[in-house]
Amino acid sequence: IWVIFLADDGAETDFAVVEDVVAVVEAVPQEALDAPVSTVIVPSFDVVRISRNGTGVIAGRAEPNSDVIIYAREKQIGSAISDRNGEWVLLFDEPLPIGPTELSIISKTQGGFEISSSDIVIVAVPDRNEENFNGDDTEGVVAILSPRSGNGPSRVLQKPRNINKIRGHYNCFYV
């Protein structure tokens, strides 16, 4: 299929429509026009589980058989290869820093295309207090899935187990 764009450049020359171009467009078989359009799977996060020491597991989906690269604060923290169903899993041992960290994904398809995730995950890792490391479930990791554009709803992927019960009082947790 040919598409011709004409611009008015102020010249006095007129353009003529060539009949051969119309014949080429008509020569395209109907089966080619009715063929399904292939879709690209944008990489996504399904599971984010981070321990209080900053290590964890991240899983999601991407184009089948593509290389998936996971970034934290724009630094690569690991990579995985999606299976034939497009599922991937990353276990990482290098701890995330204390405080908020943005996680993002880029998948590299077999065709050589790089596709960025439409969502990011904001992970907040608490201070690694050695004295109270295992005893306090109210100060755990928080992970929130949010659109990269900032428009749209966010979803909590991980929160501390006892976030609603702090010192005998029930509090609300808003994101």
XYZ file of N, CA, C and O in Angstrom:
700
model
N 0.857 -1.170 0.000
C 0.000 0.000 0.000
C 0.896 1.222 0.000
O 1.823 1.320 0.800
N 0.600 2.136 -0.890
C 1.368 3.356 -1.001
C 0.570 4.509 -0.426
O -0.624 4.618 -0.641
N 1.223 5.366 0.327
C 0.611 6.573 0.844
C 1.448 7.736 0.370
O 2.672 7.749 0.552
N 0.807 8.694 -0.250
C 1.529 9.847 -0.791
C 1.031 11.081 -0.064
O -0.179 11.334 0.013
N 1.960 11.866 0.468
C 1.639 13.112 1.126
C 2.092 14.248 0.222
O 3.218 14.231 -0.271
N 1.256 15.206 0.028
C 1.580 16.355 -0.801
C 1.568 17.590 0.081
O 0.689 17.763 0.921
N 2.538 18.452 -0.131
C 2.617 19.679 0.643
C 2.555 20.864 -0.299
O 3.074 20.813 -1.418
N 1.944 21.912 0.150
C 1.876 23.132 -0.644
C 3.103 23.968 -0.312
O 3.200 24.566 0.750
N 4.056 23.958 -1.236
C 5.293 24.702 -1.009
C 5.291 26.045 -1.713
O 6.297 26.729 -1.770
N 4.137 26.418 -2.293
C 4.031 27.708 -2.957
C 4.497 27.677 -4.400
O 4.442 28.681 -5.096
N 4.959 26.549 -4.895
C 5.444 26.453 -6.268
C 4.256 26.447 -7.222
O 3.142 26.092 -6.875
N 4.511 26.835 -8.464
C 3.468 26.892 -9.478
C 3.226 25.540 -10.136
O 2.328 25.393 -10.947
N 4.011 24.523 -9.793
C 3.898 23.220 -10.418
C 2.743 22.453 -9.814
O 2.598 22.377 -8.606
N 1.889 21.850 -10.681
C 0.811 20.999 -10.215
C 1.274 19.562 -10.248
O 2.073 19.160 -11.094
N 0.773 18.775 -9.326
C 1.084 17.360 -9.301
C -0.037 16.609 -9.988
O -1.207 16.950 -9.862
N 0.346 15.532 -10.661
C -0.636 14.709 -11.360
C -0.763 13.377 -10.641
O 0.226 12.845 -10.136
N -1.966 12.843 -10.600
C -2.190 11.534 -10.020
C -1.848 10.502 -11.085
O -2.332 10.569 -12.207
N -1.031 9.553 -10.742
C -0.597 8.531 -11.681
C -1.511 7.329 -11.532
O -1.719 6.822 -10.433
N -2.054 6.855 -12.622
C -2.983 5.729 -12.602
C -2.315 4.439 -12.128
O -2.953 3.576 -11.545
N -0.989 4.293 -12.330
C -0.288 3.069 -11.941
C -0.324 2.858 -10.426
O -0.375 1.736 -9.958
N -0.303 3.936 -9.651
C -0.328 3.806 -8.203
C -1.654 3.202 -7.760
O -1.701 2.324 -6.918
N -2.741 3.615 -8.368
C -4.054 3.079 -8.046
C -4.097 1.599 -8.383
O -4.625 0.788 -7.633
N -3.485 1.213 -9.475
C -3.470 -0.191 -9.861
C -2.705 -1.029 -8.854
O -3.093 -2.160 -8.551
N -1.635 -0.518 -8.273
C -0.861 -1.259 -7.281
C -1.703 -1.463 -6.026
O -1.732 -2.538 -5.449
N -2.420 -0.447 -5.586
C -3.255 -0.565 -4.405
C -4.358 -1.592 -4.646
O -4.673 -2.404 -3.786
N -4.927 -1.608 -5.811
C -5.977 -2.564 -6.113
C -5.437 -3.985 -6.230
O -6.180 -4.944 -6.102
N -4.124 -4.147 -6.458
C -3.531 -5.469 -6.640
C -3.286 -6.203 -5.318
O -2.937 -7.361 -5.322
N -3.455 -5.527 -4.179
C -3.242 -6.160 -2.884
C -4.371 -7.159 -2.644
O -5.551 -6.793 -2.720
N -4.040 -8.434 -2.387
C -5.107 -9.418 -2.170
C -5.901 -9.120 -0.898
O -5.365 -8.617 0.092
N -7.173 -9.433 -0.925
C -8.062 -9.193 0.207
C -7.598 -9.950 1.450
O -7.758 -9.476 2.569
N -7.003 -11.145 1.280
C -6.520 -11.924 2.424
C -5.463 -11.155 3.211
O -5.394 -11.239 4.428
N -4.628 -10.398 2.497
C -3.586 -9.619 3.183
C -4.207 -8.501 4.014
O -3.712 -8.169 5.091
N -5.288 -7.931 3.518
C -5.948 -6.865 4.274
C -6.717 -7.406 5.467
O -6.885 -6.732 6.475
N -7.204 -8.651 5.365
C -7.970 -9.265 6.447
C -7.103 -9.999 7.459
O -7.604 -10.463 8.476
N -5.795 -10.115 7.207
C -4.898 -10.847 8.102
C -4.865 -10.170 9.470
O -4.928 -8.944 9.571
N -4.777 -10.960 10.537
C -4.734 -10.360 11.878
C -3.454 -9.556 12.077
O -2.388 -9.930 11.586
N -3.599 -8.471 12.761
C -2.458 -7.619 13.070
C -1.794 -8.175 14.328
O -2.452 -8.453 15.318
N -0.475 -8.358 14.275
C 0.216 -8.884 15.448
C 0.303 -7.794 16.513
O 0.511 -6.630 16.209
N 0.111 -8.190 17.749
C 0.176 -7.245 18.854
C 1.473 -7.452 19.622
O 2.019 -8.548 19.664
N 1.944 -6.400 20.206
C 3.154 -6.442 21.015
C 2.731 -6.413 22.473
O 1.872 -5.631 22.868
N 3.323 -7.275 23.277
C 3.014 -7.313 24.706
C 3.958 -6.359 25.431
O 5.183 -6.517 25.380
N 3.382 -5.379 26.077
C 4.162 -4.413 26.849
C 4.570 -5.084 28.152
O 3.743 -5.711 28.818
N 5.845 -4.994 28.543
C 6.260 -5.643 29.792
C 5.506 -5.070 30.992
O 5.209 -3.882 31.033
N 5.215 -5.965 31.947
C 4.444 -5.540 33.114
C 4.906 -6.260 34.369
O 5.544 -7.306 34.294
N 4.567 -5.672 35.509
C 4.829 -6.262 36.816
C 3.587 -7.024 37.255
O 2.482 -6.498 37.184
N 3.747 -8.254 37.730
C 2.654 -9.011 38.337
C 2.860 -9.136 39.841
O 1.929 -8.991 40.613
N 4.097 -9.434 40.258
C 4.412 -9.669 41.664
C 5.681 -8.889 42.023
O 6.660 -8.927 41.277
N 5.637 -8.201 43.138
C 6.828 -7.552 43.705
C 6.812 -7.871 45.195
O 5.898 -7.460 45.909
N 7.799 -8.626 45.648
C 7.921 -8.978 47.071
C 9.356 -8.664 47.486
O 10.301 -9.313 47.045
N 9.483 -7.663 48.337
C 10.796 -7.209 48.789
C 10.880 -7.419 50.289
O 9.973 -7.051 51.037
N 11.982 -8.014 50.748
C 12.177 -8.202 52.179
C 12.649 -6.900 52.811
O 13.047 -5.960 52.118
N 12.634 -6.842 54.136
C 13.082 -5.629 54.833
C 14.548 -5.326 54.596
O 14.976 -4.192 54.755
N 15.336 -6.337 54.208
C 16.745 -6.042 53.931
C 16.958 -5.581 52.494
O 18.073 -5.305 52.095
N 15.881 -5.484 51.687
C 15.973 -4.911 50.344
C 16.140 -5.910 49.218
O 16.189 -5.512 48.064
N 16.224 -7.206 49.508
C 16.316 -8.213 48.446
C 14.917 -8.755 48.181
O 14.005 -8.550 48.977
N 14.754 -9.450 47.063
C 13.423 -9.961 46.822
C 13.223 -10.653 45.501
O 14.172 -11.066 44.833
N 11.955 -10.756 45.123
C 11.535 -11.408 43.886
C 10.575 -10.473 43.153
O 9.731 -9.826 43.760
N 10.768 -10.400 41.841
C 9.907 -9.612 40.973
C 9.520 -10.522 39.818
O 10.367 -11.217 39.257
N 8.233 -10.535 39.465
C 7.763 -11.362 38.357
C 6.784 -10.555 37.524
O 6.162 -9.606 38.003
N 6.660 -10.964 36.263
C 5.736 -10.261 35.390
C 5.588 -10.939 34.049
O 5.890 -12.128 33.897
N 5.160 -10.137 33.080
C 4.925 -10.636 31.726
C 5.603 -9.713 30.722
O 5.761 -8.522 30.970
N 5.959 -10.293 29.577
C 6.562 -9.541 28.478
C 6.349 -10.335 27.192
O 5.751 -11.412 27.214
N 6.836 -9.810 26.102
C 6.778 -10.522 24.828
C 7.466 -11.881 25.017
O 8.538 -11.952 25.614
N 6.867 -12.981 24.560
C 7.491 -14.301 24.730
C 8.910 -14.353 24.171
O 9.209 -13.751 23.142
N 9.788 -15.044 24.908
C 11.187 -15.259 24.522
C 11.972 -13.963 24.353
O 12.862 -13.874 23.518
N 11.655 -12.957 25.142
C 12.399 -11.698 25.074
C 13.275 -11.540 26.315
O 13.049 -12.173 27.335
N 14.288 -10.712 26.191
C 15.151 -10.382 27.327
C 14.475 -9.270 28.124
O 14.095 -8.243 27.562
N 14.315 -9.481 29.420
C 13.659 -8.502 30.290
C 14.720 -7.949 31.229
O 15.394 -8.699 31.932
N 14.859 -6.631 31.232
C 15.859 -5.970 32.077
C 15.112 -5.127 33.101
O 14.248 -4.323 32.751
N 15.448 -5.318 34.374
C 14.780 -4.614 35.458
C 15.742 -3.559 36.007
O 16.912 -3.856 36.277
N 15.220 -2.353 36.168
C 16.022 -1.227 36.644
C 15.486 -0.712 37.973
O 14.281 -0.706 38.202
N 16.399 -0.279 38.839
C 16.068 0.418 40.080
C 16.843 1.725 40.061
O 18.085 1.719 39.976
N 16.112 2.826 40.097
C 16.740 4.152 40.003
C 17.617 4.237 38.754
O 18.741 4.735 38.809
N 17.117 3.743 37.638
C 17.760 3.767 36.327
C 19.062 2.962 36.269
O 19.842 3.103 35.342
N 19.304 2.111 37.263
C 20.469 1.229 37.280
C 19.961 -0.209 37.170
O 19.041 -0.599 37.876
N 20.564 -0.981 36.266
C 20.117 -2.357 36.077
C 20.392 -3.182 37.326
O 21.501 -3.206 37.842
N 19.338 -3.863 37.829
C 19.515 -4.723 38.999
C 19.437 -6.198 38.634
O 19.723 -7.050 39.458
N 19.044 -6.489 37.410
C 18.971 -7.878 36.988
C 18.264 -8.014 35.665
O 17.732 -7.055 35.115
N 18.290 -9.243 35.141
C 17.601 -9.529 33.888
C 17.064 -10.949 33.926
O 17.503 -11.776 34.723
N 16.101 -11.199 33.066
C 15.481 -12.516 32.954
C 15.072 -12.707 31.502
O 15.045 -11.752 30.727
N 14.755 -13.928 31.146
C 14.248 -14.224 29.810
C 12.815 -14.721 29.981
O 12.559 -15.654 30.748
N 11.897 -14.092 29.272
C 10.504 -14.527 29.374
C 10.342 -15.864 28.660
O 10.985 -16.118 27.643
N 9.487 -16.719 29.199
C 9.274 -18.036 28.597
C 8.316 -17.923 27.400
O 7.929 -16.820 27.006
N 7.929 -19.051 26.844
C 7.080 -19.037 25.650
C 5.685 -18.476 25.937
O 4.962 -18.101 25.032
N 5.309 -18.419 27.223
C 4.045 -17.801 27.621
C 4.206 -16.316 27.941
O 3.239 -15.645 28.281
N 5.439 -15.819 27.906
C 5.706 -14.423 28.208
C 5.921 -14.129 29.681
O 6.011 -12.977 30.074
N 6.031 -15.170 30.506
C 6.212 -14.968 31.944
C 7.693 -14.959 32.294
O 8.473 -15.712 31.726
N 8.073 -14.130 33.261
C 9.462 -14.041 33.708
C 9.504 -13.832 35.224
O 8.551 -13.361 35.820
N 10.641 -14.214 35.822
C 10.856 -14.062 37.267
C 12.301 -13.633 37.501
O 13.212 -14.143 36.853
N 12.493 -12.715 38.430
C 13.835 -12.284 38.820
C 13.962 -12.374 40.335
O 13.148 -11.806 41.069
N 14.975 -13.094 40.810
C 15.372 -13.096 42.219
C 16.646 -12.276 42.294
O 17.600 -12.544 41.552
N 16.686 -11.295 43.172
C 17.907 -10.488 43.252
C 18.411 -10.423 44.684
O 17.633 -10.355 45.631
N 19.746 -10.504 44.813
C 20.402 -10.533 46.124
C 21.015 -9.202 46.516
O 21.317 -8.987 47.682
N 21.254 -8.326 45.547
C 21.813 -7.012 45.846
C 20.693 -6.149 46.426
O 19.696 -5.893 45.751
N 20.798 -5.720 47.691
C 19.669 -5.022 48.326
C 19.379 -3.659 47.699
O 20.287 -2.948 47.268
N 18.091 -3.330 47.654
C 17.673 -1.996 47.248
C 18.060 -1.022 48.355
O 18.122 -1.399 49.523
N 18.282 0.230 48.019
C 18.650 1.198 49.058
C 17.470 1.508 49.979
O 16.311 1.306 49.627
N 17.792 2.033 51.160
C 16.774 2.466 52.109
C 16.064 3.677 51.516
O 16.684 4.528 50.894
N 14.746 3.721 51.700
C 13.969 4.837 51.164
C 13.259 4.459 49.882
O 13.224 3.287 49.494
N 12.690 5.441 49.183
C 11.937 5.148 47.966
C 12.844 4.844 46.777
O 13.883 5.465 46.604
N 12.432 3.877 45.979
C 13.160 3.485 44.778
C 12.148 3.198 43.674
O 11.153 2.535 43.915
N 12.424 3.704 42.469
C 11.551 3.452 41.321
C 12.071 2.256 40.536
O 13.232 2.218 40.145
N 11.204 1.261 40.314
C 11.534 0.092 39.506
C 10.862 0.232 38.147
O 9.697 0.635 38.065
N 11.586 -0.134 37.085
C 11.009 -0.109 35.744
C 11.558 -1.287 34.947
O 12.525 -1.934 35.361
N 10.920 -1.565 33.808
C 11.279 -2.723 32.985
C 11.434 -2.287 31.530
O 10.670 -1.453 31.043
N 12.396 -2.904 30.855
C 12.516 -2.809 29.397
C 12.667 -4.225 28.882
O 13.464 -5.004 29.418
N 11.879 -4.574 27.860
C 12.056 -5.888 27.240
C 12.655 -5.678 25.853
O 12.308 -4.732 25.148
N 13.575 -6.571 25.502
C 14.200 -6.550 24.176
C 13.711 -7.787 23.432
O 14.030 -8.909 23.814
N 12.916 -7.558 22.393
C 12.311 -8.664 21.661
C 13.325 -9.320 20.732
O 14.384 -8.757 20.453
N 12.972 -10.491 20.225
C 13.849 -11.185 19.281
C 13.988 -10.404 17.986
O 14.964 -10.560 17.273
N 13.013 -9.551 17.683
C 13.081 -8.709 16.497
C 13.965 -7.487 16.680
O 14.144 -6.702 15.763
N 14.528 -7.307 17.873
C 15.430 -6.187 18.130
C 14.754 -4.935 18.659
O 15.390 -3.896 18.790
N 13.474 -5.002 18.983
C 12.761 -3.843 19.515
C 12.911 -3.771 21.030
O 12.923 -4.784 21.698
N 13.020 -2.547 21.562
C 13.026 -2.321 23.003
C 11.687 -1.727 23.399
O 11.265 -0.718 22.835
N 11.024 -2.363 24.366
C 9.701 -1.919 24.798
C 9.773 -1.609 26.285
O 10.136 -2.464 27.090
N 9.407 -0.381 26.659
C 9.395 0.028 28.068
C 8.045 -0.285 28.690
O 7.015 -0.231 28.023
N 8.065 -0.587 29.971
C 6.818 -0.846 30.694
C 6.007 0.443 30.777
O 6.564 1.534 30.861
N 4.691 0.301 30.756
C 3.832 1.477 30.891
C 3.642 1.853 32.357
O 3.176 2.938 32.661
N 4.011 0.938 33.259
C 3.901 1.188 34.701
C 5.277 1.132 35.352
O 6.201 0.526 34.825
N 5.367 1.758 36.501
C 6.553 1.666 37.346
C 6.094 1.183 38.719
O 4.902 1.209 39.016
N 7.038 0.727 39.510
C 6.739 0.353 40.892
C 7.613 1.213 41.796
O 8.824 1.305 41.596
N 6.980 1.857 42.758
C 7.710 2.622 43.769
C 7.804 1.736 45.004
O 6.784 1.308 45.545
N 9.026 1.436 45.418
C 9.275 0.588 46.583
C 9.891 1.455 47.673
O 10.841 2.187 47.417
N 9.352 1.382 48.877
C 9.910 2.089 50.029
C 10.450 1.054 50.998
O 9.687 0.287 51.586
N 11.776 1.025 51.133
C 12.439 0.086 52.037
C 12.747 0.821 53.333
O 13.373 1.879 53.320
N 12.300 0.295 54.485
C 12.535 0.985 55.760
C 13.992 0.878 56.197
O 14.762 0.069 55.679
N 14.313 1.680 57.192
C 15.649 1.644 57.793
C 15.914 0.240 58.331
O 15.035 -0.400 58.903
N 17.111 -0.229 58.145
C 17.471 -1.577 58.596
C 17.937 -1.534 60.046
O 19.118 -1.614 60.350
N 16.991 -1.395 60.944
C 17.266 -1.327 62.369
C 17.530 -2.749 62.869
O 16.620 -3.562 62.937
N 18.754 -3.059 63.222
C 19.133 -4.415 63.621
C 18.417 -4.881 64.886
O 18.078 -6.042 65.025
N 18.160 -3.973 65.834
C 17.517 -4.354 67.080
C 16.067 -4.773 66.885
O 15.558 -5.647 67.564
N 15.380 -4.125 65.962
C 13.952 -4.363 65.792
C 13.658 -4.948 64.406
O 12.579 -4.777 63.881
N 14.624 -5.635 63.801
C 14.517 -6.091 62.419
C 13.390 -7.091 62.214
O 12.642 -6.998 61.254
N 13.228 -8.042 63.096
C 12.214 -9.076 62.912
C 10.952 -8.846 63.740
O 9.937 -9.475 63.494
N 10.986 -7.959 64.709
C 9.889 -7.849 65.646
C 8.763 -6.924 65.250
O 7.667 -7.063 65.754
N 8.976 -5.977 64.354
C 7.961 -4.972 64.079
C 7.409 -5.144 62.674
O 8.075 -4.877 61.704
N 6.148 -5.559 62.576
C 5.519 -5.744 61.280
C 4.842 -4.479 60.766
O 4.227 -4.496 59.717
N 4.900 -3.386 61.510
C 4.255 -2.150 61.071
C 5.195 -1.273 60.262
O 4.756 -0.276 59.702
N 6.452 -1.610 60.207
C 7.415 -0.787 59.474
C 8.082 -1.598 58.370
O 9.283 -1.560 58.202
N 7.309 -2.314 57.590
C 7.839 -3.138 56.520
C 7.910 -2.387 55.201
O 7.736 -1.175 55.122
N 8.136 -3.146 54.145
C 8.290 -2.604 52.799
C 6.919 -2.287 52.207
O 5.956 -3.024 52.390
N 6.855 -1.181 51.476
C 5.658 -0.809 50.728
C 6.038 -0.767 49.252
O 7.059 -0.190 48.880
N 5.218 -1.399 48.392
C 5.437 -1.375 46.940
C 4.129 -0.971 46.267
O 3.084 -1.567 46.513
N 4.189 0.062 45.425
C 3.003 0.595 44.772
C 3.223 0.622 43.263
O 4.210 1.178 42.783
N 2.295 0.015 42.518
C 2.306 0.025 41.057
C 1.588 1.281 40.596
O 0.467 1.552 41.024
N 2.227 2.044 39.720
C 1.663 3.311 39.283
C 1.950 3.520 37.798
O 3.014 3.116 37.313
N 1.037 4.155 37.059
C 1.313 4.433 35.650
C 2.533 5.349 35.515
O 2.689 6.299 36.283
N 3.383 5.045 34.538
C 4.588 5.859 34.302
C 4.208 7.312 34.023
O 4.907 8.242 34.422
N 3.094 7.512 33.334
C 2.664 8.862 32.976
C 2.171 9.661 34.183
O 2.096 10.884 34.119
N 1.803 8.955 35.257
C 1.251 9.625 36.432
C -0.258 9.772 36.358
O -0.886 10.192 37.316
N -0.844 9.428 35.217
C -2.296 9.506 35.052
C -2.895 8.124 35.224
O -2.471 7.177 34.587
N -3.860 8.001 36.084
C -4.517 6.722 36.294
C -4.345 6.238 37.716
O -3.597 6.811 38.512
N -5.030 5.148 38.036
C -5.001 4.642 39.418
C -3.703 3.914 39.736
O -3.044 3.362 38.857
N -3.355 3.910 41.001
C -2.217 3.152 41.517
C -2.764 1.953 42.278
O -3.924 1.947 42.692
N -1.905 0.948 42.472
C -2.347 -0.256 43.181
C -1.238 -0.694 44.123
O -0.071 -0.722 43.765
N -1.617 -1.036 45.363
C -0.650 -1.504 46.348
C -0.326 -2.967 46.051
O -1.207 -3.808 46.002
N 0.958 -3.260 45.821
C 1.412 -4.630 45.581
C 1.911 -5.290 46.858
O 1.853 -6.502 46.996
N 2.443 -4.482 47.768
C 2.982 -5.015 49.021
C 2.858 -3.941 50.084
O 3.135 -2.770 49.837
N 2.442 -4.371 51.283
C 2.394 -3.463 52.433
C 2.733 -4.273 53.672
O 2.633 -5.503 53.659
N 3.130 -3.613 54.749
C 3.412 -4.343 55.990
C 2.177 -5.092 56.467
O 1.045 -4.641 56.269
N 2.393 -6.232 57.078
C 1.279 -7.083 57.512
C 0.343 -6.392 58.490
O -0.861 -6.506 58.392
N 0.864 -5.703 59.449
C 0.029 -5.104 60.502
C -0.047 -3.590 60.364
O -0.091 -2.879 61.356
N -0.110 -3.099 59.143
C -0.122 -1.651 58.942
C -1.363 -0.996 59.532
O -1.333 0.140 59.974
N -2.484 -1.697 59.573
C -3.721 -1.105 60.088
C -3.816 -1.130 61.605
O -4.673 -0.493 62.189
N -2.954 -1.900 62.261
C -3.006 -1.977 63.723
C -1.675 -1.498 64.281
O -0.679 -2.197 64.259
N -1.691 -0.273 64.747
C -0.475 0.315 65.301
C -0.750 0.689 66.754
O -1.622 1.508 67.040
N -0.010 0.044 67.669
C -0.132 0.298 69.104
C -1.581 0.215 69.588
O -2.048 1.074 70.325
N -2.320 -0.789 69.129
C -3.679 -0.993 69.599
C -4.727 -0.129 68.927
O -5.901 -0.279 69.179
N -4.332 0.810 68.082
C -5.291 1.678 67.390
C -5.371 1.253 65.934
O -4.390 0.853 65.336
N -6.539 1.385 65.352
C -6.708 1.064 63.947
C -6.632 2.339 63.128
O -7.354 3.295 63.382
N -5.726 2.351 62.192
C -5.531 3.526 61.343
C -5.774 3.135 59.903
O -5.636 1.985 59.527
N -6.085 4.094 59.061
C -6.290 3.840 57.634
C -4.969 4.042 56.903
O -4.147 4.884 57.279
N -4.806 3.286 55.857
C -3.606 3.367 55.026
C -4.028 3.890 53.667
O -4.781 3.238 52.954
N -3.622 5.096 53.317
C -3.988 5.693 52.041
C -2.781 5.766 51.139
O -1.668 6.020 51.586
N -3.039 5.529 49.852
C -1.972 5.616 48.848
C -2.355 6.677 47.856
O -3.450 6.798 47.427
